[in-house]
């Protein structure tokens, strides 16, 4: 036998037990996004490397060291997408969708970053993101945050707090950057090596350093909020007012900056303390500066991306069993019962679409089949043996209840199951 090949480090399989949580999350999010008027779009997993370099910024960790980039056979440089916004913006520009009525869009899918794998941090991970184009105001930001809050609540997740900050306009941030660099230069010796390297390339990133010594220096640093102009301040205050009106709690975190360079005005993160160090489950903000970078005329953009691995972990830790849809198992023993079973299973799938119908395949004794029925998780076994087939009836065995077996005519099976399903739903 040859050696078994294992999956790539940081890229995980999702087994059926996990997928149940993923599907619940994905369905709930798709449903809520639809109710808010967001429409899904699907973009390729691979884009030209130049797109990410431009949109995310050459000095970011993502572009500098985390992208999976390769040379195509014709010499093009391509990358696995590390995030979704760049591709969505490319697509709306390319298809001429951008400069019309406001667009509310969402996407879902795998993203790739070559980071050090650890809890909540993978090399292939998944995001659901929303992007809104054409709306410059803080009201749409409040809507996006309300949408997130609704998702947490419909998923039964608590303890996810919202942190907000304003990055102001590019010009305001430029002035602040100078003041920040001047200040940090005076404390160069106390900064960690990463922050020293960032000082010239991307000094705002120093603000969210996790290094203790750097954090102490940062605590005394000039504040971005002191550099905001009237318009930026008004924008941010209005957002805070809307959140209060909606009863959405938040905390202003003056050190919150995003790793990606294209943000302006509002930035936010939803954070939990229940996942260890990787506690940010959703991050986003306004990126009015991105579209010109990608060759479009200026246009407002705002959005978020949530990390599905982290949300699934929260769902699991929140406890509570996922309810499987009710299912039955067809036990088929004896000549002629396989064909009759195939037909009956199809009939039931037609008539009772809410019901999972598992058919025993490839025979086996009664005992073996009941064991399979039990392991399948089905609530009922419908038993079709030679005798039952001859008499046109079915045995119904309750697998999860202490209840006597019943006998029903095959012709009436769909009606009987319909009544049983209705009774199940009442409970
Ligand atoms: P972090 O500070 O955790 O590295 P980030 O700023 O790089 O996050 P974004 O690019 O804003 O993250 O992505 C949005 C969300 O996607 C994050 O808040 C997180 O939930 C999730 N995410 C990002 N990178 C990873 C990863 N490598 N593995 C799992 N989830 C991730
Ligand atoms: Mg990151």
Coordinates of C-alpha atoms and ligand atoms in Angstrom, one line a residue:
X1 CA 0.0 0.0 0.0
X2 CA 1.3 3.5 -0.7
X3 CA 1.6 6.2 1.9
X4 CA -1.7 8.1 2.6
X5 CA -1.8 11.7 1.6
X6 CA -3.2 14.0 4.2
X7 CA -5.0 17.3 3.8
X8 CA -3.0 20.5 3.6
X9 CA -2.0 22.2 6.9
X10 CA -4.6 24.7 8.0
X11 CA -7.2 23.5 5.5
X12 CA -9.9 21.4 7.1
X13 CA -12.5 18.8 6.2
X14 CA -15.9 19.4 7.5
X15 CA -17.5 16.1 8.4
X16 CA -21.3 15.6 8.4
X17 CA -21.7 16.4 12.1
X18 CA -20.0 19.8 11.6
X19 CA -21.9 20.5 8.4
X20 CA -25.2 20.5 10.3
X21 CA -24.0 23.6 12.2
X22 CA -22.7 25.2 9.0
X23 CA -25.9 24.7 7.2
X24 CA -27.9 26.2 10.0
X25 CA -25.6 29.2 10.0
X26 CA -25.6 29.6 6.3
X27 CA -29.4 29.2 6.0
X28 CA -30.0 31.7 8.8
X29 CA -27.7 34.2 7.3
X30 CA -29.1 33.8 3.8
X31 CA -32.6 34.2 5.1
X32 CA -31.8 37.4 7.1
X33 CA -29.8 39.0 4.3
X34 CA -32.7 38.3 2.0
X35 CA -35.2 39.9 4.4
X36 CA -33.0 43.1 4.4
X37 CA -33.0 43.2 0.6
X38 CA -29.4 42.0 0.0
X39 CA -28.8 39.8 -3.1
X40 CA -26.2 37.1 -3.3
X41 CA -23.4 37.2 -5.9
X42 CA -20.7 34.7 -6.6
X43 CA -17.2 35.5 -7.7
X44 CA -14.2 33.4 -8.6
X45 CA -11.9 32.0 -6.0
X46 CA -8.9 33.0 -8.1
X47 CA -8.2 36.6 -9.3
X48 CA -5.2 38.4 -10.7
X49 CA -2.6 39.0 -8.0
X50 CA -2.6 42.7 -9.1
X51 CA -6.2 43.1 -7.9
X52 CA -5.4 42.2 -4.3
X53 CA -2.1 44.2 -4.3
X54 CA -4.0 47.3 -5.3
X55 CA -7.1 46.8 -3.3
X56 CA -5.7 45.5 -0.1
X57 CA -2.4 47.4 -0.2
X58 CA 1.2 46.1 -0.8
X59 CA 2.2 46.8 2.8
X60 CA -0.4 44.7 4.5
X61 CA 0.4 41.3 6.0
X62 CA -2.2 39.7 3.8
X63 CA -0.5 40.8 0.6
X64 CA 3.1 40.8 1.9
X65 CA 3.2 37.3 3.3
X66 CA -0.1 35.5 3.4
X67 CA -1.3 35.2 -0.2
X68 CA -1.2 32.0 -2.1
X69 CA 0.2 33.3 -5.4
X70 CA 1.3 31.3 -8.4
X71 CA 2.3 31.8 -12.0
X72 CA -0.2 30.5 -14.5
X73 CA 1.1 28.7 -17.6
X74 CA 0.8 31.8 -19.7
X75 CA 2.9 33.8 -17.2
X76 CA 0.0 35.6 -15.4
X77 CA 0.3 36.0 -11.7
X78 CA -2.8 34.7 -10.0
X79 CA -3.8 34.4 -6.3
X80 CA -6.3 32.5 -4.3
X81 CA -8.6 35.2 -2.8
X82 CA -7.7 36.2 0.7
X83 CA -11.0 38.2 1.1
X84 CA -14.1 39.0 -0.9
X85 CA -14.4 42.7 -1.2
X86 CA -11.8 43.3 -3.8
X87 CA -13.4 40.7 -6.1
X88 CA -16.9 42.1 -5.5
X89 CA -15.8 45.6 -6.4
X90 CA -14.0 44.3 -9.5
X91 CA -17.1 42.5 -10.6
X92 CA -19.6 45.4 -10.1
X93 CA -17.2 47.6 -12.0
X94 CA -16.7 45.1 -14.8
X95 CA -20.4 44.4 -15.3
X96 CA -21.4 48.1 -15.1
X97 CA -23.6 47.6 -12.1
X98 CA -22.0 50.2 -9.8
X99 CA -23.2 53.7 -10.8
X100 CA -26.9 53.1 -10.6
X101 CA -29.3 52.7 -7.8
X102 CA -27.8 51.5 -4.5
X103 CA -26.6 47.9 -4.4
X104 CA -27.0 45.7 -1.5
X105 CA -25.0 42.5 -2.1
X106 CA -23.6 39.5 -0.2
X107 CA -21.3 36.6 -0.8
X108 CA -20.2 33.4 0.9
X109 CA -17.2 31.2 0.3
X110 CA -13.7 30.1 1.1
X111 CA -10.8 32.5 1.6
X112 CA -7.1 31.6 1.7
X113 CA -4.4 33.1 3.8
X114 CA -1.1 31.5 4.7
X115 CA -1.1 32.3 8.4
X116 CA 0.1 30.3 11.3
X117 CA -2.8 27.8 11.9
X118 CA -4.2 27.9 15.4
X119 CA -7.6 27.9 17.0
X120 CA -9.9 30.2 14.9
X121 CA -7.2 30.8 12.4
X122 CA -6.9 28.7 9.3
X123 CA -5.3 28.8 5.9
X124 CA -8.6 28.0 4.2
X125 CA -11.4 29.7 6.1
X126 CA -14.9 30.8 5.1
X127 CA -16.6 34.2 5.2
X128 CA -20.0 35.6 4.6
X129 CA -19.7 39.2 3.6
X130 CA -22.1 42.0 2.7
X131 CA -21.2 45.0 0.6
X132 CA -23.4 48.1 -0.1
X133 CA -22.5 50.6 -2.8
X134 CA -23.9 54.0 -3.5
X135 CA -25.0 55.0 0.1
X136 CA -22.7 57.4 1.9
X137 CA -24.6 57.9 5.1
X138 CA -24.3 56.4 8.6
X139 CA -27.9 55.0 8.4
X140 CA -26.8 52.2 6.1
X141 CA -24.0 51.4 8.5
X142 CA -26.6 51.1 11.3
X143 CA -28.6 48.8 9.0
X144 CA -25.6 46.6 8.5
X145 CA -24.9 46.4 12.2
X146 CA -28.6 45.7 12.9
X147 CA -28.4 42.9 10.4
X148 CA -25.5 41.3 12.3
X149 CA -27.2 41.8 15.6
X150 CA -30.3 40.0 14.3
X151 CA -28.1 37.1 13.0
X152 CA -26.5 36.6 16.4
X153 CA -29.9 36.7 18.1
X154 CA -31.6 34.3 15.6
X155 CA -28.6 31.9 16.0
X156 CA -29.0 32.1 19.8
X157 CA -25.6 33.6 20.3
X158 CA -24.9 35.9 23.1
X159 CA -21.9 37.8 24.4
X160 CA -20.8 39.2 21.1
X161 CA -20.0 42.9 21.7
X162 CA -19.7 45.7 19.1
X163 CA -16.7 48.0 19.0
X164 CA -16.7 51.0 16.8
X165 CA -14.3 53.7 15.7
X166 CA -14.0 56.4 13.0
X167 CA -11.0 56.6 10.8
X168 CA -12.2 59.9 9.3
X169 CA -11.3 61.0 5.8
X170 CA -8.0 60.3 4.1
X171 CA -6.8 63.8 4.6
X172 CA -7.6 63.8 8.3
X173 CA -6.0 60.4 8.7
X174 CA -2.9 61.8 6.8
X175 CA -2.4 64.5 9.4
X176 CA -3.0 62.1 12.2
X177 CA -0.5 59.7 10.7
X178 CA 2.2 62.3 10.8
X179 CA 1.5 63.1 14.5
X180 CA 1.4 59.4 15.3
X181 CA 4.7 58.7 13.6
X182 CA 6.4 61.6 15.4
X183 CA 5.1 60.4 18.7
X184 CA 6.1 56.7 18.1
X185 CA 9.6 57.8 16.9
X186 CA 10.2 59.2 20.4
X187 CA 9.4 55.8 21.9
X188 CA 11.1 53.6 19.4
X189 CA 13.0 51.6 22.0
X190 CA 9.8 50.4 23.7
X191 CA 8.1 49.2 20.5
X192 CA 8.2 45.6 19.4
X193 CA 10.0 44.7 16.2
X194 CA 6.9 44.3 14.1
X195 CA 5.6 47.7 15.1
X196 CA 9.0 49.3 14.4
X197 CA 8.8 47.8 10.9
X198 CA 5.2 49.1 10.5
X199 CA 6.1 52.6 11.7
X200 CA 6.9 53.8 8.2
X201 CA 4.8 51.4 6.0
X202 CA 1.5 51.3 7.9
X203 CA 1.8 53.2 11.2
X204 CA -1.9 53.0 12.1
X205 CA -1.5 49.2 12.4
X206 CA 0.8 49.9 15.4
X207 CA -2.4 50.9 17.3
X208 CA -3.7 47.4 17.3
X209 CA -0.5 45.7 18.3
X210 CA -1.0 42.9 20.8
X211 CA 2.5 43.5 22.3
X212 CA 2.3 44.7 25.9
X213 CA 5.1 47.3 25.8
X214 CA 3.7 48.7 22.5
X215 CA 0.2 48.9 24.0
X216 CA 1.5 51.0 26.9
X217 CA 3.1 53.4 24.5
X218 CA -0.1 53.4 22.3
X219 CA -2.3 54.2 25.3
X220 CA -0.6 57.7 25.5
X221 CA -0.5 58.2 21.7
X222 CA -2.3 61.1 20.0
X223 CA -5.9 60.1 19.3
X224 CA -7.3 59.9 15.8
X225 CA -10.6 61.3 17.1
X226 CA -8.9 64.7 17.8
X227 CA -8.0 64.9 14.1
X228 CA -11.5 64.3 12.7
X229 CA -13.2 67.2 10.9
X230 CA -16.7 68.3 11.6
X231 CA -18.3 66.2 8.8
X232 CA -16.5 63.0 10.0
X233 CA -17.5 63.7 13.6
X234 CA -21.2 64.3 12.6
X235 CA -21.2 61.1 10.6
X236 CA -19.9 59.1 13.5
X237 CA -22.2 60.8 16.1
X238 CA -25.2 60.1 13.9
X239 CA -24.3 56.4 13.7
X240 CA -24.0 56.2 17.4
X241 CA -27.4 57.8 17.8
X242 CA -29.0 55.3 15.4
X243 CA -27.5 52.4 17.3
X244 CA -28.8 53.8 20.6
X245 CA -32.3 54.2 19.0
X246 CA -32.1 50.5 17.9
X247 CA -31.0 49.4 21.3
X248 CA -27.7 48.0 19.9
X249 CA -25.0 48.3 22.5
X250 CA -21.5 49.4 21.4
X251 CA -18.2 50.7 22.7
X252 CA -16.1 53.3 21.0
X253 CA -12.6 51.9 20.7
X254 CA -10.2 54.6 19.6
X255 CA -7.5 52.0 18.8
X256 CA -9.6 50.0 16.5
X257 CA -8.1 50.2 13.0
X258 CA -8.6 47.6 10.2
X259 CA -5.8 45.5 8.8
X260 CA -6.8 46.4 5.3
X261 CA -5.9 49.8 4.0
X262 CA -9.0 50.9 2.1
X263 CA -11.3 51.9 5.0
X264 CA -12.5 55.4 5.8
X265 CA -14.9 56.8 8.4
X266 CA -16.6 54.0 10.3
X267 CA -14.9 50.8 11.2
X268 CA -16.3 48.1 13.5
X269 CA -15.7 44.7 14.9
X270 CA -18.0 42.2 16.7
X271 CA -15.9 40.4 19.3
X272 CA -16.5 37.6 21.8
X273 CA -14.4 36.6 24.8
X274 CA -15.4 33.0 24.4
X275 CA -13.0 31.9 21.7
X276 CA -9.6 32.8 23.2
X277 CA -7.3 35.1 21.3
X278 CA -9.2 34.9 18.0
X279 CA -12.3 36.6 19.2
X280 CA -13.3 38.8 16.3
X281 CA -16.2 37.1 14.5
X282 CA -17.1 39.9 12.1
X283 CA -15.3 43.0 10.9
X284 CA -16.1 45.8 8.5
X285 CA -16.5 49.4 7.7
X286 CA -16.7 52.0 5.1
X287 CA -14.3 52.0 2.2
X288 CA -15.2 55.0 0.0
X289 CA -11.5 55.0 -1.0
X290 CA -11.5 51.6 -2.6
X291 CA -13.3 52.1 -5.9
X292 CA -11.0 54.8 -7.3
X293 CA -8.0 52.6 -6.4
X294 CA -9.6 50.0 -8.6
X295 CA -10.1 52.4 -11.5
X296 CA -13.7 53.5 -10.9
X297 CA -14.9 57.0 -10.2
X298 CA -15.4 57.7 -6.5
X299 CA -18.4 55.9 -5.1
X300 CA -19.5 55.0 -1.5
X301 CA -18.9 51.5 -0.3
X302 CA -19.4 49.9 3.1
X303 CA -19.6 46.3 4.2
X304 CA -18.5 43.5 6.6
X305 CA -17.1 40.0 6.5
X306 CA -17.8 37.4 9.2
X307 CA -15.6 34.4 9.9
X308 CA -17.8 31.3 9.8
X309 CA -15.3 28.9 11.6
X310 CA -15.4 31.2 14.6
X311 CA -19.2 31.5 14.5
X312 CA -19.6 27.8 14.2
X313 CA -17.4 27.3 17.2
X314 CA -19.5 29.8 19.2
X315 CA -22.7 27.9 18.1
X316 CA -21.2 24.7 19.3
X317 CA -20.2 26.1 22.6
X318 CA -23.6 27.7 23.1
X319 CA -24.8 24.1 23.4
X320 CA -28.3 23.0 22.5
X321 CA -28.8 20.1 20.1
X322 CA -29.5 20.7 16.4
X323 CA -32.8 19.1 15.6
X324 CA -32.6 16.8 12.7
X325 CA -35.6 16.8 10.4
X326 CA -37.9 13.8 11.2
X327 CA -36.9 10.7 9.3
X328 CA -38.2 7.2 8.7
X329 CA -36.2 4.0 7.8
X330 CA -37.7 1.5 5.4
X331 CA -36.9 -2.1 6.6
X332 CA -37.2 -4.5 3.6
X333 CA -36.9 -8.2 4.1
X334 CA -37.8 -10.9 1.6
X335 CA -38.5 -11.5 -2.1
X336 CA -40.1 -8.6 -4.0
X337 CA -39.7 -6.2 -1.1
X338 CA -36.8 -4.3 -2.7
X339 CA -38.8 -3.2 -5.7
X340 CA -41.9 -2.5 -3.6
X341 CA -39.6 -0.6 -1.2
X342 CA -38.1 1.6 -3.9
X343 CA -41.6 2.4 -5.1
X344 CA -42.9 3.1 -1.6
X345 CA -39.9 5.3 -0.8
X346 CA -40.5 7.4 -3.9
X347 CA -44.2 7.8 -3.2
X348 CA -43.5 9.0 0.4
X349 CA -40.8 11.4 -0.8
X350 CA -43.4 12.8 -3.3
X351 CA -46.3 13.0 -0.7
X352 CA -44.3 13.9 2.5
X353 CA -41.5 16.3 1.3
X354 CA -40.7 17.4 4.9
X355 CA -39.9 13.8 5.8
X356 CA -36.5 12.2 5.4
X357 CA -36.9 8.7 3.9
X358 CA -34.0 6.3 4.3
X359 CA -34.4 3.1 2.4
X360 CA -32.5 0.0 3.4
X361 CA -30.3 -1.0 0.5
X362 CA -28.7 -4.4 -0.2
X363 CA -30.8 -6.5 2.1
X364 CA -29.8 -8.0 5.4
X365 CA -31.7 -9.8 8.2
X366 CA -34.4 -8.1 10.2
X367 CA -32.0 -7.7 13.1
X368 CA -29.3 -6.1 10.9
X369 CA -31.7 -3.8 9.3
X370 CA -33.2 -2.6 12.6
X371 CA -29.7 -1.9 13.9
X372 CA -29.1 0.3 10.8
X373 CA -32.4 2.0 11.3
X374 CA -31.5 2.8 14.9
X375 CA -28.0 4.1 13.9
X376 CA -29.5 6.3 11.2
X377 CA -31.2 8.4 13.8
X378 CA -34.7 7.8 12.2
X379 CA -37.7 8.1 14.4
X380 CA -39.7 5.3 12.8
X381 CA -39.0 2.1 11.0
X382 CA -41.6 1.1 8.4
X383 CA -41.3 -2.7 8.1
X384 CA -42.1 -4.4 4.8
X385 CA -41.6 -8.2 5.0
X386 CA -42.9 -10.9 2.7
X387 CA -46.0 -11.3 4.8
X388 CA -46.7 -7.6 4.9
X389 CA -46.2 -7.3 1.2
X390 CA -48.7 -10.1 0.5
X391 CA -51.3 -8.5 2.8
X392 CA -50.7 -4.9 1.5
X393 CA -49.8 -3.6 4.9
X394 CA -46.8 -2.1 6.8
X395 CA -45.5 -2.4 10.3
X396 CA -44.7 0.8 12.0
X397 CA -42.1 0.6 14.8
X398 CA -41.4 3.5 17.0
X399 CA -37.6 3.7 17.5
X400 CA -37.4 6.6 19.9
X401 CA -40.6 6.1 22.0
X402 CA -41.9 3.4 24.2
X403 CA -45.0 2.7 22.1
X404 CA -46.5 -0.5 20.6
X405 CA -45.9 -1.3 17.0
X406 CA -48.8 -0.4 14.6
X407 CA -50.0 -1.9 11.4
X408 CA -51.2 0.3 8.6
X409 CA -52.3 -0.4 5.0
X410 CA -49.6 0.5 2.5
X411 CA -52.1 2.6 0.5
X412 CA -52.7 4.8 3.6
X413 CA -49.0 5.2 4.6
X414 CA -48.6 8.7 3.2
X415 CA -51.8 9.9 5.1
X416 CA -50.7 8.2 8.3
X417 CA -47.3 9.8 8.1
X418 CA -48.8 13.2 7.3
X419 CA -50.8 12.9 10.6
X420 CA -47.8 11.7 12.5
X421 CA -45.7 14.6 11.2
X422 CA -48.4 17.1 12.2
X423 CA -48.5 15.6 15.7
X424 CA -44.6 15.8 15.9
X425 CA -44.7 19.5 15.1
X426 CA -47.3 20.1 17.8
X427 CA -44.9 18.8 20.4
Ligands
LIG1 P1 -7.7 38.9 12.5 O1 -7.4 40.1 13.3 O2 -8.4 37.9 13.3 O3 -6.5 38.4 11.8 P2 -8.5 40.2 10.1 O4 -8.5 41.6 10.4 O5 -7.3 39.6 9.4 O6 -8.7 39.3 11.4 P3 -10.6 40.4 8.2 O7 -9.8 40.4 7.0 O8 -11.3 41.7 8.5 O9 -9.9 39.8 9.4 O10 -11.7 39.2 8.0 C1 -13.0 39.3 8.7 C2 -13.2 38.1 9.6 O11 -12.8 36.8 8.9 C3 -12.4 38.1 10.8 O12 -13.0 38.9 11.8 C4 -12.4 36.6 11.2 O13 -13.6 36.3 11.9 C5 -12.3 35.9 9.9 N1 -11.0 35.5 9.6 C6 -10.0 36.3 9.1 N2 -8.8 35.6 8.9 C7 -9.1 34.3 9.3 C8 -8.4 33.1 9.4 N3 -7.2 33.0 9.0 N4 -9.1 32.0 9.8 C9 -10.3 32.0 10.3 N5 -11.1 33.1 10.2 C10 -10.5 34.3 9.8
LIG2 MG1 -5.6 38.7 9.9

